[in-house]
Structure formats: structure tokens, C-alpha cells
Coordinates of C-alpha atoms in Angstrom, one line a residue:
Chain T
M59 CA 0.0 -0.2 0.0
T60 CA 2.6 2.4 -0.4
S61 CA 2.6 2.7 -4.6
S62 CA 2.7 6.4 -5.4
S63 CA -1.4 6.2 -6.2
E64 CA -1.7 5.7 -3.1
T65 CA 0.8 8.7 -2.0
T66 CA -0.4 11.9 -5.0
P67 CA -4.5 10.6 -4.6
V68 CA -6.1 11.0 -8.3
T69 CA -8.4 14.7 -7.5
A70 CA -11.9 16.1 -8.3
A71 CA -13.9 18.9 -8.9
I72 CA -17.3 19.6 -9.9
L73 CA -19.0 22.1 -11.1
V74 CA -22.8 23.0 -11.7
I75 CA -23.9 25.4 -13.7
G76 CA -26.9 27.4 -13.6
D77 CA -28.9 29.6 -12.9
E78 CA -31.8 26.8 -11.6
I79 CA -30.1 25.7 -9.3
L80 CA -29.4 28.5 -7.5
S81 CA -32.6 30.3 -7.4
G82 CA -33.8 26.1 -6.1
R83 CA -36.2 26.1 -9.0
T84 CA -34.1 22.7 -9.6
K85 CA -33.2 20.7 -6.9
D86 CA -30.1 19.3 -8.1
K87 CA -29.0 15.7 -8.9
N88 CA -25.8 15.3 -10.3
I89 CA -23.3 16.2 -7.1
G90 CA -24.2 13.2 -4.8
Y91 CA -24.5 11.3 -7.8
I92 CA -20.7 11.8 -8.9
A93 CA -19.5 12.2 -5.3
E94 CA -20.1 9.0 -4.8
Y95 CA -19.5 7.1 -8.1
L96 CA -15.7 9.4 -7.6
T97 CA -15.2 7.8 -4.4
N98 CA -15.9 4.5 -5.7
I99 CA -13.7 4.7 -8.2
G100 CA -10.6 6.3 -6.0
I101 CA -11.1 9.1 -7.3
D102 CA -11.3 12.5 -4.7
L103 CA -13.6 15.1 -4.7
R104 CA -12.4 18.2 -3.2
E105 CA -14.4 20.6 -4.2
V106 CA -18.0 21.4 -5.6
R107 CA -19.0 25.0 -6.9
V108 CA -22.4 26.0 -8.4
V109 CA -22.5 29.2 -11.0
P110 CA -25.1 30.8 -12.5
D111 CA -25.2 31.2 -17.0
I112 CA -23.4 34.0 -16.8
Q113 CA -20.2 33.9 -19.2
E114 CA -17.4 36.0 -16.9
E115 CA -17.9 33.8 -13.6
I116 CA -18.1 30.3 -15.7
V117 CA -14.5 30.7 -17.1
Q118 CA -13.4 32.6 -13.5
A119 CA -14.5 29.2 -11.8
L120 CA -13.3 26.9 -14.7
N121 CA -9.9 28.5 -13.9
A122 CA -9.5 28.2 -10.9
L123 CA -10.6 24.6 -10.1
R124 CA -8.9 22.8 -13.5
A125 CA -5.5 24.7 -12.1
R126 CA -6.1 22.9 -8.3
F127 CA -7.6 19.2 -9.3
T128 CA -6.7 16.7 -11.4
Y129 CA -10.2 16.2 -13.8
V130 CA -13.0 18.9 -12.9
F131 CA -16.0 17.4 -14.4
T132 CA -19.3 20.1 -15.3
T133 CA -23.0 19.8 -15.2
G134 CA -25.3 21.3 -17.0
G135 CA -25.5 24.9 -19.1
I136 CA -25.1 22.7 -23.2
G137 CA -28.5 21.8 -24.1
P138 CA -30.2 23.8 -27.3
T139 CA -31.9 27.2 -26.6
H140 CA -29.5 31.2 -25.8
D141 CA -28.5 30.5 -21.7
D142 CA -27.5 27.6 -22.6
I143 CA -23.3 28.7 -22.8
T144 CA -21.6 26.5 -20.7
A145 CA -19.5 25.1 -23.9
D146 CA -18.9 28.6 -24.9
S147 CA -17.5 29.5 -21.7
V148 CA -15.3 26.5 -21.4
A149 CA -13.4 27.7 -24.4
A150 CA -13.3 31.2 -23.3
A151 CA -11.2 29.7 -19.8
F152 CA -8.6 28.5 -22.2
G153 CA -8.3 30.5 -25.1
V154 CA -9.7 28.1 -28.0
S155 CA -11.3 28.6 -30.5
I156 CA -15.0 27.2 -31.1
D157 CA -17.6 25.9 -33.8
H158 CA -19.6 23.6 -34.9
D159 CA -18.0 20.7 -35.3
P160 CA -18.1 17.7 -37.2
R161 CA -18.2 15.1 -36.1
A162 CA -20.7 16.3 -33.5
I163 CA -22.7 17.0 -35.3
A164 CA -23.3 13.5 -37.8
M165 CA -23.6 12.9 -34.0
L166 CA -27.4 15.1 -34.4
S167 CA -28.2 13.4 -36.9
E168 CA -28.8 10.3 -35.6
R169 CA -31.1 10.9 -33.9
F170 CA -32.6 14.3 -35.9
P171 CA -33.5 14.2 -40.0
P172 CA -32.1 17.2 -42.3
D173 CA -35.5 19.5 -41.0
Q174 CA -35.0 19.3 -37.5
L175 CA -31.6 20.3 -37.6
N176 CA -31.9 23.5 -37.2
E177 CA -30.5 26.4 -36.2
A178 CA -31.4 25.8 -32.4
R179 CA -30.0 22.3 -32.1
L180 CA -27.1 23.2 -34.3
R181 CA -25.3 24.8 -31.1
M182 CA -24.7 21.4 -29.5
A183 CA -23.1 20.7 -31.9
R184 CA -20.2 24.0 -31.0
I185 CA -17.4 22.3 -29.3
P186 CA -14.1 24.3 -28.5
A187 CA -10.9 23.3 -31.0
G188 CA -9.7 19.6 -29.7
A189 CA -11.7 19.2 -27.8
D190 CA -12.7 15.5 -28.2
L191 CA -16.3 14.2 -27.7
I192 CA -18.1 12.4 -24.8
A193 CA -20.8 10.3 -27.0
N194 CA -25.0 10.7 -25.2
S195 CA -26.4 7.4 -25.7
V196 CA -29.7 9.3 -25.0
S197 CA -30.0 12.6 -26.5
K198 CA -26.7 11.9 -28.4
A199 CA -26.1 15.6 -28.6
P200 CA -22.5 15.4 -27.2
G201 CA -20.6 16.1 -24.0
F202 CA -16.5 16.6 -24.0
N203 CA -13.0 16.5 -23.1
I204 CA -10.8 19.3 -23.0
G205 CA -7.6 19.4 -21.1
N206 CA -8.6 18.4 -18.0
V207 CA -12.2 19.2 -18.3
Y208 CA -14.5 17.2 -19.3
V209 CA -18.6 18.2 -20.1
M210 CA -21.4 17.0 -19.6
A211 CA -26.0 17.7 -19.0
G212 CA -27.3 19.1 -16.4
V213 CA -30.3 16.7 -17.0
P214 CA -29.5 13.6 -14.6
S215 CA -29.8 10.3 -16.7
I216 CA -27.7 11.6 -20.1
M217 CA -25.6 13.3 -17.3
Q218 CA -25.0 9.4 -15.7
A219 CA -25.0 7.7 -19.3
M220 CA -21.7 10.6 -19.7
L221 CA -19.9 9.4 -16.8
D222 CA -20.4 5.7 -17.9
V223 CA -18.2 6.5 -21.1
V224 CA -16.3 8.6 -19.2
A225 CA -14.9 7.1 -15.6
P226 CA -13.5 4.0 -18.5
T227 CA -10.7 6.7 -19.8
L228 CA -10.6 8.6 -15.8
R229 CA -6.7 7.7 -14.4
T230 CA -7.7 6.5 -11.1
G231 CA -6.1 6.3 -7.4
V232 CA -6.0 3.3 -4.6
K233 CA -9.9 3.3 -3.6
M234 CA -10.9 4.6 -0.7
L235 CA -12.4 2.4 1.9
S236 CA -14.3 3.0 4.4
D237 CA -16.0 1.1 7.9
T238 CA -18.4 3.0 9.9
V239 CA -19.7 1.6 13.5
R240 CA -23.6 2.8 14.7
A241 CA -22.2 3.5 18.3
G242 CA -25.7 3.6 20.5
L243 CA -24.3 6.3 22.0
R244 CA -25.0 10.6 21.3
E245 CA -22.4 12.6 19.9
G246 CA -21.7 14.1 22.8
D247 CA -21.0 11.3 25.0
I248 CA -18.5 9.8 22.3
G249 CA -16.9 13.4 20.9
T250 CA -14.3 13.6 23.5
A251 CA -13.4 9.8 23.7
L252 CA -13.7 9.0 20.3
A253 CA -11.0 13.2 19.6
E254 CA -7.9 10.2 21.6
V255 CA -8.2 7.7 18.6
A256 CA -8.4 10.3 15.9
K257 CA -5.7 11.4 17.7
A258 CA -4.1 8.1 17.8
H259 CA -4.9 6.9 14.8
P260 CA -4.1 9.9 12.6
E261 CA -3.0 7.8 8.9
V262 CA -6.6 7.2 8.7
S263 CA -9.9 10.1 8.8
I264 CA -12.6 9.4 11.6
G265 CA -15.8 11.2 10.8
S266 CA -18.7 11.6 12.5
Y267 CA -22.4 11.5 11.9
P268 CA -25.8 12.2 13.9
F269 CA -28.8 10.7 13.7
F270 CA -32.1 10.2 14.3
S271 CA -33.1 6.8 14.8
E272 CA -36.7 5.8 17.4
A273 CA -34.6 4.8 19.6
G274 CA -32.9 8.1 20.2
P275 CA -30.1 9.9 18.6
D276 CA -27.6 8.3 17.5
T277 CA -24.0 8.7 15.6
N278 CA -22.4 7.2 13.2
I279 CA -18.6 7.2 13.0
V280 CA -17.4 6.6 10.2
V281 CA -13.8 5.5 9.0
R282 CA -11.8 6.2 6.0
S283 CA -8.2 5.5 4.4
R284 CA -6.5 3.2 1.4
D285 CA -5.0 1.3 3.3
P286 CA -7.2 -1.7 4.7
E287 CA -4.9 -2.4 7.7
R288 CA -5.0 1.0 9.3
L289 CA -8.3 1.1 8.6
A290 CA -8.9 -1.9 10.8
A291 CA -7.2 -1.0 13.5
A292 CA -8.8 1.9 13.2
I293 CA -12.1 0.0 13.6
T294 CA -11.4 -1.9 16.4
A295 CA -10.1 1.5 18.6
V296 CA -13.4 3.5 17.6
Q297 CA -15.4 0.0 19.4
A298 CA -13.1 -1.0 22.0
M299 CA -14.1 3.3 22.6
I300 CA -17.8 3.0 21.8
D301 CA -17.1 -0.9 24.8
S302 CA -16.0 1.8 27.0
E303 CA -18.1 4.7 26.2
R304 CA -21.0 2.8 27.0
A305 CA -20.4 1.0 29.8
R306 CA -19.2 4.5 31.6
L307 CA -22.9 5.5 30.8
A308 CA -24.3 2.3 31.7
V309 CA -26.1 2.1 28.6
Chain H
M179 CA -40.5 49.2 -9.8
T180 CA -36.6 51.6 -9.2
S181 CA -36.7 51.2 -6.4
S182 CA -32.2 51.0 -4.7
S183 CA -33.5 47.5 -4.0
E184 CA -33.8 46.4 -7.4
T185 CA -31.2 47.8 -8.9
T186 CA -28.9 46.9 -6.1
P187 CA -30.5 43.4 -5.2
V188 CA -28.7 41.8 -2.1
T189 CA -27.3 39.1 -2.2
A190 CA -25.9 35.6 -0.9
A191 CA -24.1 32.5 -0.9
I192 CA -23.5 29.2 1.1
L193 CA -20.7 26.9 1.2
V194 CA -21.1 23.5 2.5
I195 CA -18.6 22.8 5.1
G196 CA -17.9 18.8 4.9
D197 CA -15.8 15.9 3.6
E198 CA -19.1 13.5 4.5
I199 CA -20.8 15.3 0.9
L200 CA -18.2 15.1 -0.7
S201 CA -17.3 11.3 -0.6
G202 CA -21.6 11.7 -0.8
R203 CA -21.9 8.8 1.6
T204 CA -24.9 11.4 2.3
K205 CA -27.0 13.3 0.9
D206 CA -26.5 17.3 0.2
K207 CA -30.8 18.8 1.3
N208 CA -29.7 22.0 2.7
I209 CA -28.1 23.6 -0.9
G210 CA -31.6 23.5 -2.1
Y211 CA -33.7 24.5 0.9
I212 CA -31.2 27.4 1.6
A213 CA -32.3 28.8 -2.3
E214 CA -35.7 28.3 -2.7
Y215 CA -35.9 29.8 1.0
L216 CA -33.6 33.3 -0.4
T217 CA -34.6 33.9 -3.6
N218 CA -39.0 34.0 -1.9
I219 CA -37.6 36.6 0.9
G220 CA -35.9 38.1 -2.7
I221 CA -32.3 37.1 -2.4
D222 CA -30.5 36.0 -4.8
L223 CA -27.6 32.7 -4.7
R224 CA -25.2 33.6 -6.8
E225 CA -22.7 30.6 -5.9
V226 CA -22.5 27.3 -4.0
R227 CA -18.8 26.2 -2.8
V228 CA -19.1 22.6 -0.7
V229 CA -15.3 22.0 1.1
P230 CA -13.3 19.8 3.4
D231 CA -12.9 19.5 6.6
I232 CA -9.5 21.2 6.5
Q233 CA -9.1 24.4 7.8
E234 CA -6.9 26.2 4.8
E235 CA -9.5 25.2 2.7
I236 CA -12.3 27.0 4.5
V237 CA -10.8 30.0 5.1
Q238 CA -10.1 30.5 1.8
A239 CA -13.7 30.3 0.3
L240 CA -14.9 32.2 2.9
N241 CA -12.8 35.1 2.2
A242 CA -13.4 34.5 -1.3
L243 CA -17.7 34.6 -0.6
R244 CA -18.5 37.1 2.0
A245 CA -16.3 40.1 0.3
R246 CA -18.0 39.3 -3.0
F247 CA -21.6 38.3 -2.1
T248 CA -24.5 40.7 0.8
Y249 CA -23.9 36.9 2.8
V250 CA -22.2 33.8 4.0
F251 CA -24.2 31.2 5.2
T252 CA -22.3 28.0 6.4
T253 CA -24.1 24.6 6.7
G254 CA -21.8 21.9 8.5
G255 CA -18.9 21.3 11.3
I256 CA -20.2 23.4 14.4
G257 CA -20.7 19.7 16.0
P258 CA -19.2 18.5 18.9
T259 CA -17.0 15.6 18.2
H260 CA -13.3 16.5 16.4
D261 CA -13.8 16.8 12.5
D262 CA -16.8 19.9 13.8
I263 CA -13.6 22.2 12.8
T264 CA -15.7 25.3 11.5
A265 CA -15.9 27.8 14.1
D266 CA -11.7 27.6 15.0
S267 CA -11.9 28.6 10.7
V268 CA -14.8 31.0 10.9
A269 CA -12.8 32.4 13.8
A270 CA -9.3 32.0 11.6
A271 CA -10.8 33.4 8.2
F272 CA -11.7 36.4 10.5
G273 CA -8.3 37.6 12.6
V274 CA -10.8 36.7 15.9
S275 CA -9.4 35.0 19.3
I276 CA -11.9 32.5 19.9
D277 CA -12.9 31.0 22.4
H278 CA -16.1 29.2 25.2
D279 CA -19.1 31.2 24.9
P280 CA -20.7 32.1 28.2
R281 CA -24.0 32.3 26.5
A282 CA -23.3 29.3 24.1
I283 CA -22.7 27.7 27.4
A284 CA -26.0 28.8 29.0
M285 CA -27.7 27.0 26.1
L286 CA -26.4 23.9 26.1
S287 CA -27.2 23.7 29.7
E288 CA -30.7 24.5 28.8
R289 CA -30.5 20.8 27.3
F290 CA -28.0 18.9 29.6
P291 CA -26.6 19.0 33.0
P292 CA -23.9 19.5 34.1
D293 CA -22.4 15.6 33.7
Q294 CA -23.2 15.9 30.9
L295 CA -21.8 18.9 29.7
N296 CA -18.4 17.3 28.3
E297 CA -15.5 18.5 27.3
A298 CA -16.7 17.3 23.9
R299 CA -20.7 18.7 24.3
L300 CA -18.9 22.1 25.2
R301 CA -16.9 22.4 22.3
M302 CA -20.0 23.2 20.2
A303 CA -19.8 26.4 22.8
R304 CA -16.7 28.3 21.0
I305 CA -18.0 30.8 19.6
P306 CA -15.8 33.2 17.3
A307 CA -15.3 36.9 19.6
G308 CA -17.7 39.4 18.2
A309 CA -20.5 36.8 16.9
D310 CA -23.7 37.8 17.8
L311 CA -24.8 33.6 18.1
I312 CA -28.3 31.8 16.5
A313 CA -30.9 30.2 18.4
N314 CA -31.2 26.3 18.1
S315 CA -34.8 24.9 18.7
V316 CA -33.8 21.5 17.6
S317 CA -30.7 20.7 20.1
K318 CA -29.5 23.7 21.7
A319 CA -26.0 24.2 20.0
P320 CA -26.0 27.8 19.1
G321 CA -24.5 29.5 15.4
F322 CA -23.4 31.8 15.1
N323 CA -23.0 35.0 13.2
I324 CA -20.1 37.0 12.4
G325 CA -19.8 40.2 9.7
N326 CA -21.8 39.3 6.6
V327 CA -21.3 35.1 7.6
Y328 CA -24.4 33.1 9.0
V329 CA -22.6 29.9 10.3
M330 CA -25.8 27.4 10.3
A331 CA -26.2 23.0 11.8
G332 CA -26.0 21.0 8.9
V333 CA -28.6 18.3 9.7
P334 CA -31.1 20.0 8.2
S335 CA -34.0 20.9 10.7
I336 CA -31.8 21.9 12.6
M337 CA -30.3 24.4 9.7
Q338 CA -34.3 24.9 8.3
A339 CA -34.7 25.8 12.6
M340 CA -32.0 28.2 12.3
L341 CA -32.3 29.5 8.7
D342 CA -36.0 30.8 10.5
V343 CA -34.5 32.7 13.0
V344 CA -32.0 34.3 10.8
A345 CA -34.4 35.2 8.5
P346 CA -36.2 37.8 9.7
T347 CA -32.8 40.1 10.9
L348 CA -31.5 39.8 6.7
R349 CA -31.7 42.9 4.1
T350 CA -34.1 41.2 1.4
G351 CA -34.5 43.4 -1.9
V352 CA -37.7 42.8 -3.9
K353 CA -38.2 39.5 -4.6
M354 CA -37.8 37.5 -7.6
L355 CA -41.1 36.5 -9.3
S356 CA -41.8 34.1 -11.7
D357 CA -44.1 32.3 -14.3
T358 CA -43.9 29.7 -15.9
V359 CA -45.4 28.2 -19.3
R360 CA -45.1 24.8 -20.5
A361 CA -44.4 24.4 -24.6
G362 CA -45.2 21.1 -25.5
L363 CA -42.5 20.9 -27.7
R364 CA -39.4 19.7 -27.4
E365 CA -36.1 22.2 -26.2
G366 CA -34.7 21.9 -29.6
D367 CA -37.6 22.8 -31.6
I368 CA -38.0 26.1 -30.2
G369 CA -34.8 27.2 -28.8
T370 CA -33.8 29.2 -31.9
A371 CA -37.4 31.3 -32.0
L372 CA -36.9 31.2 -28.1
A373 CA -33.4 33.2 -28.9
E374 CA -35.2 35.9 -30.6
V375 CA -37.8 36.3 -27.7
A376 CA -35.4 36.2 -24.7
K377 CA -33.6 39.4 -27.6
A378 CA -36.6 41.4 -27.1
H379 CA -36.8 41.1 -23.8
P380 CA -33.1 41.1 -22.3
E381 CA -34.6 42.8 -18.5
V382 CA -35.9 39.5 -17.6
S383 CA -34.3 35.7 -17.8
I384 CA -35.6 33.2 -19.4
G385 CA -34.4 29.6 -18.5
S386 CA -35.6 26.6 -20.8
Y387 CA -35.2 23.5 -18.8
P388 CA -36.6 20.3 -21.5
F389 CA -38.3 17.1 -19.5
F390 CA -39.6 13.6 -20.1
S391 CA -43.6 13.9 -19.9
E392 CA -45.9 10.5 -20.1
A393 CA -46.4 12.3 -23.4
G394 CA -43.0 12.4 -24.4
P395 CA -40.1 15.3 -24.4
D396 CA -40.9 19.2 -23.6
T397 CA -39.6 21.9 -22.0
N398 CA -40.8 24.4 -19.0
I399 CA -40.0 27.6 -20.2
V400 CA -38.9 30.1 -17.2
V401 CA -39.4 33.6 -16.9
R402 CA -37.7 35.2 -14.2
S403 CA -38.0 39.7 -13.1
R404 CA -38.3 41.5 -10.6
D405 CA -40.9 43.7 -12.3
P406 CA -44.4 42.1 -12.8
E407 CA -45.1 44.2 -15.8
R408 CA -42.0 43.4 -17.1
L409 CA -42.7 40.1 -16.3
A410 CA -46.2 39.6 -18.3
A411 CA -45.1 41.2 -21.7
A412 CA -42.2 38.5 -21.8
I413 CA -44.4 35.3 -20.8
T414 CA -46.4 36.8 -23.5
A415 CA -44.2 36.9 -26.1
V416 CA -43.1 34.1 -24.8
Q417 CA -46.5 32.2 -25.7
A418 CA -47.0 33.4 -28.7
M419 CA -44.1 32.5 -29.7
I420 CA -45.0 29.1 -28.4
D421 CA -48.3 29.4 -30.4
S422 CA -47.1 30.5 -33.2
E423 CA -44.0 27.3 -33.3
R424 CA -47.3 24.9 -32.1
A425 CA -49.0 26.4 -35.6
R426 CA -45.4 26.5 -37.4
L427 CA -44.9 21.9 -36.5
A428 CA -48.7 21.3 -36.7
V429 CA -48.8 19.8 -33.7

């Protein structure tokens, strides 16, 4: 477990583009999906941003994120209407030109006969120079990849289909492993002792998540590590701490 | 409709703090709730960021957001365990000291007898110097307000209770109004004509949101404005455009 991929994790950010998320009209379903997906393939999601349909905002956020993380995944703003400005914004962020891409037109032609491939739909074939297309099995309008940025649809079913296409091409790290211990105690009952366990196991990540069950307030302790032995050792220590606290509190 | 609050909208950002959101283990329910809430009281949500439980990341994001927007709302990281570092990070961002706050201890004492007010729970009374407390009717552990930043819990029921306390104290703008026309047409069928409507009504925001119904692909056109007359004029124009396109396409 001392591979280079462990010491240099593969990182990612998500950039959600869309006024409808910020107004609350549409509730985002993509962040949680992509987060879980990336965790499962050994990529660490490190930041998420949601920005409006304003080119300057998109460019600024994208350039900040792509400089810091291995990959950036964007969702939203690649449809056929005037408020879909993601492709143009990505081209501006990379300083490249953008035009109708013959490969994208060919993809759209699989779905739309010539009389339906109007100006609006051709907007979906505007792809920044140098980008590779991401096939879209649902509606044919492609996403694209330029540099370390993957531009995907905002509609969840389409985004998910695109992510399945993209994932096998990504560099991935050693998968983050996790295990959970349900404490049967309130978070505040175990916080002090848990801090000591965390201090004694600095190489793992220990999170504490309170929740309510029918029996009352309870806490899940989640230990995360890329090293199964370290994970097991920390879980044993957490379990011992909980047993001790339960005995002390006589529950 | 030419009040100063229209020309200088009240803006906001959300900063979600928590490894569990980035790992996908917990699916955020706060962004959409706060977004809709702020829209309803006339505050424009302009950006959202999700960052991990790392002080440097929290400080950097918070300082970027509080400099740009009227208000910043944070969620998460104010519990009793070692991974709850929001209060310390906010103090660092503002360059102020942090210590156990007698007012916060008094609030916690309403819920916890002295023998339960242990080191972990007292962690929830650590409040940056100069902050005002935000009462928490659910679990008593308070949030706080410092400068233009409102620090709230991550647990949705608690966050919602805190937002109800905070909202009446906020400066609000003229409420954003919106109206929706269901097109009964695919987004790509109306994109070209919709762009012309948008161009003719530059003072309103027109969004196009495709969805699938039992009858097939459809589109909602959402017009947003603070001015009811401009909103009505744009909605009329959108409806006329849709009638015309439906006639042209003979649907």
C-alpha cells in the first residue's frame, strides 16, 4: 500500500452551471451521484462549486478548479437554447476557438432529420477546438473533454450515461475504503474519547455523523483509509472506545 | 419598480462544509432548501461551494465569498467532535480569537445537566469573538453570525430552524417573480425562436428547462423578473412564440 497512487491521490472538482439550481427551482441531483461514483473508483472529490449562467463566472471558477485538481467535471448548460453557454465559456477559459464540430453534427444527425437540425439544435454541436466528444446514448447531443475538464449534461439521466463513458478513461487512485460503527450513543457522549482515537490514528480519517433513530439520537462513526490494515486497526479502536463509553454510561 | 433595492440586489453564497458530502456518503439537502428560501424572500443566491473539513480550505473559500456577496451562509461542522472545525476556521478567516462563550454554555445548559456538559459538548460553545449567537430550538447548540457570515448546522432540521431565526434579521431586496410556460414542444424545436424573444426582452431572465413527460420530451420556459409588468410582457411573448411554433410544426 505504498504505491505512488496512494501518496499522490487523484483529485477532482465538480462545477455545476445553472441559474435554476441557484434559484432553487431545480434541486441538484448530480453532485451526490458524481461524488459517490468518484469515491467508488478511487478519485477524491475535493471541491464543488455552483455558478450562474454568466460566462465570466463560469470561466473564473473553471480556471480556478482546473489548475488545482486532476479532473474537473461540469454539469449543465449544453442544451440548444440561448441560456446554454457552457461550451462557449469553456472555450473562453481555455483560450481556444469554438465552432460547429462535424463529428458532433454527425451524432446529432443520428437523431434528427435535416429539417429538424435547426439553428438551435446545431448550437449543441458547438465544441471548443481540440476537444474530444463524449457520446450521449440518451439524446445524442455530445458532451466533450478538453484538457482535464469533462463537460456533461445537467439532465441526470444524460449526465449519468456520459459519466459511464468517461470513467474508464480516467486515471484512478487506490480506492478509498470505509467502514462504519454505529455507536448507540449521542455524539456529545463520545466526542472527547473519539478525539483521542483520532489523535492515535492520524493516518486515517475519522468522521462522526449524528442522526435520529426511533430509539433516539445516535451516531455513526465512519473511518476512511486507503490502507485496509490501518482501517481495521482504527475500527477496532473505535469499537473498543464505544464499548468502554457504553459501560461508563451504563447503557 | 425603480427602488434602489432593485438596482442593487441583495446577494448571497452558501458554503457547505463537510467531507461526507464530498465522499457522497451524505447527500446534501441544504443547498436546494436555502436556495428556494432565499429566492422567496428576495435574496439572490449567486454561488455555492462545498469544501472538505480542512481549515485552510474553509478559510480561503469563506474569505472569497464574504468579500463578494451581501451574505454567506455556511452549513456543517459545528458539532461536538474533533472533525467539527467550522467555528475555529471562521475565527481564523476573520482574524479573531475563539473561546468558550458563556451565552452558548447557558444555552447548552438548558439541554444538558452539568455531568453531561463534557469537553466534547463544550466544543459546541466555542464561538469567535464578536459573534452573535443563532438560537437552535432543536438541539440547543447555537450557530452564530459574525460580519456578513451566518454559521449554521449541517443537520437539515436544525439548519432550517436556524434559518427561520436568521431570516427576519436580513436585508432583503425586491422579490424575484417568476412564471412558467409549458411549451408542449422539444427544447430544440423552440430554441431559435426563444432566443429572439430573449433578445427582445433583455431586462428579464428567460430559462429553458427540458423534461420528459408521459407524452414525450417537453420544455418549461421560465421567465424571471423583479418587475411584474416586464414579466407579464415577456410571458405573453413566450406564449405567442409557442403558439406560432406549434402551428408551424402542426402539433
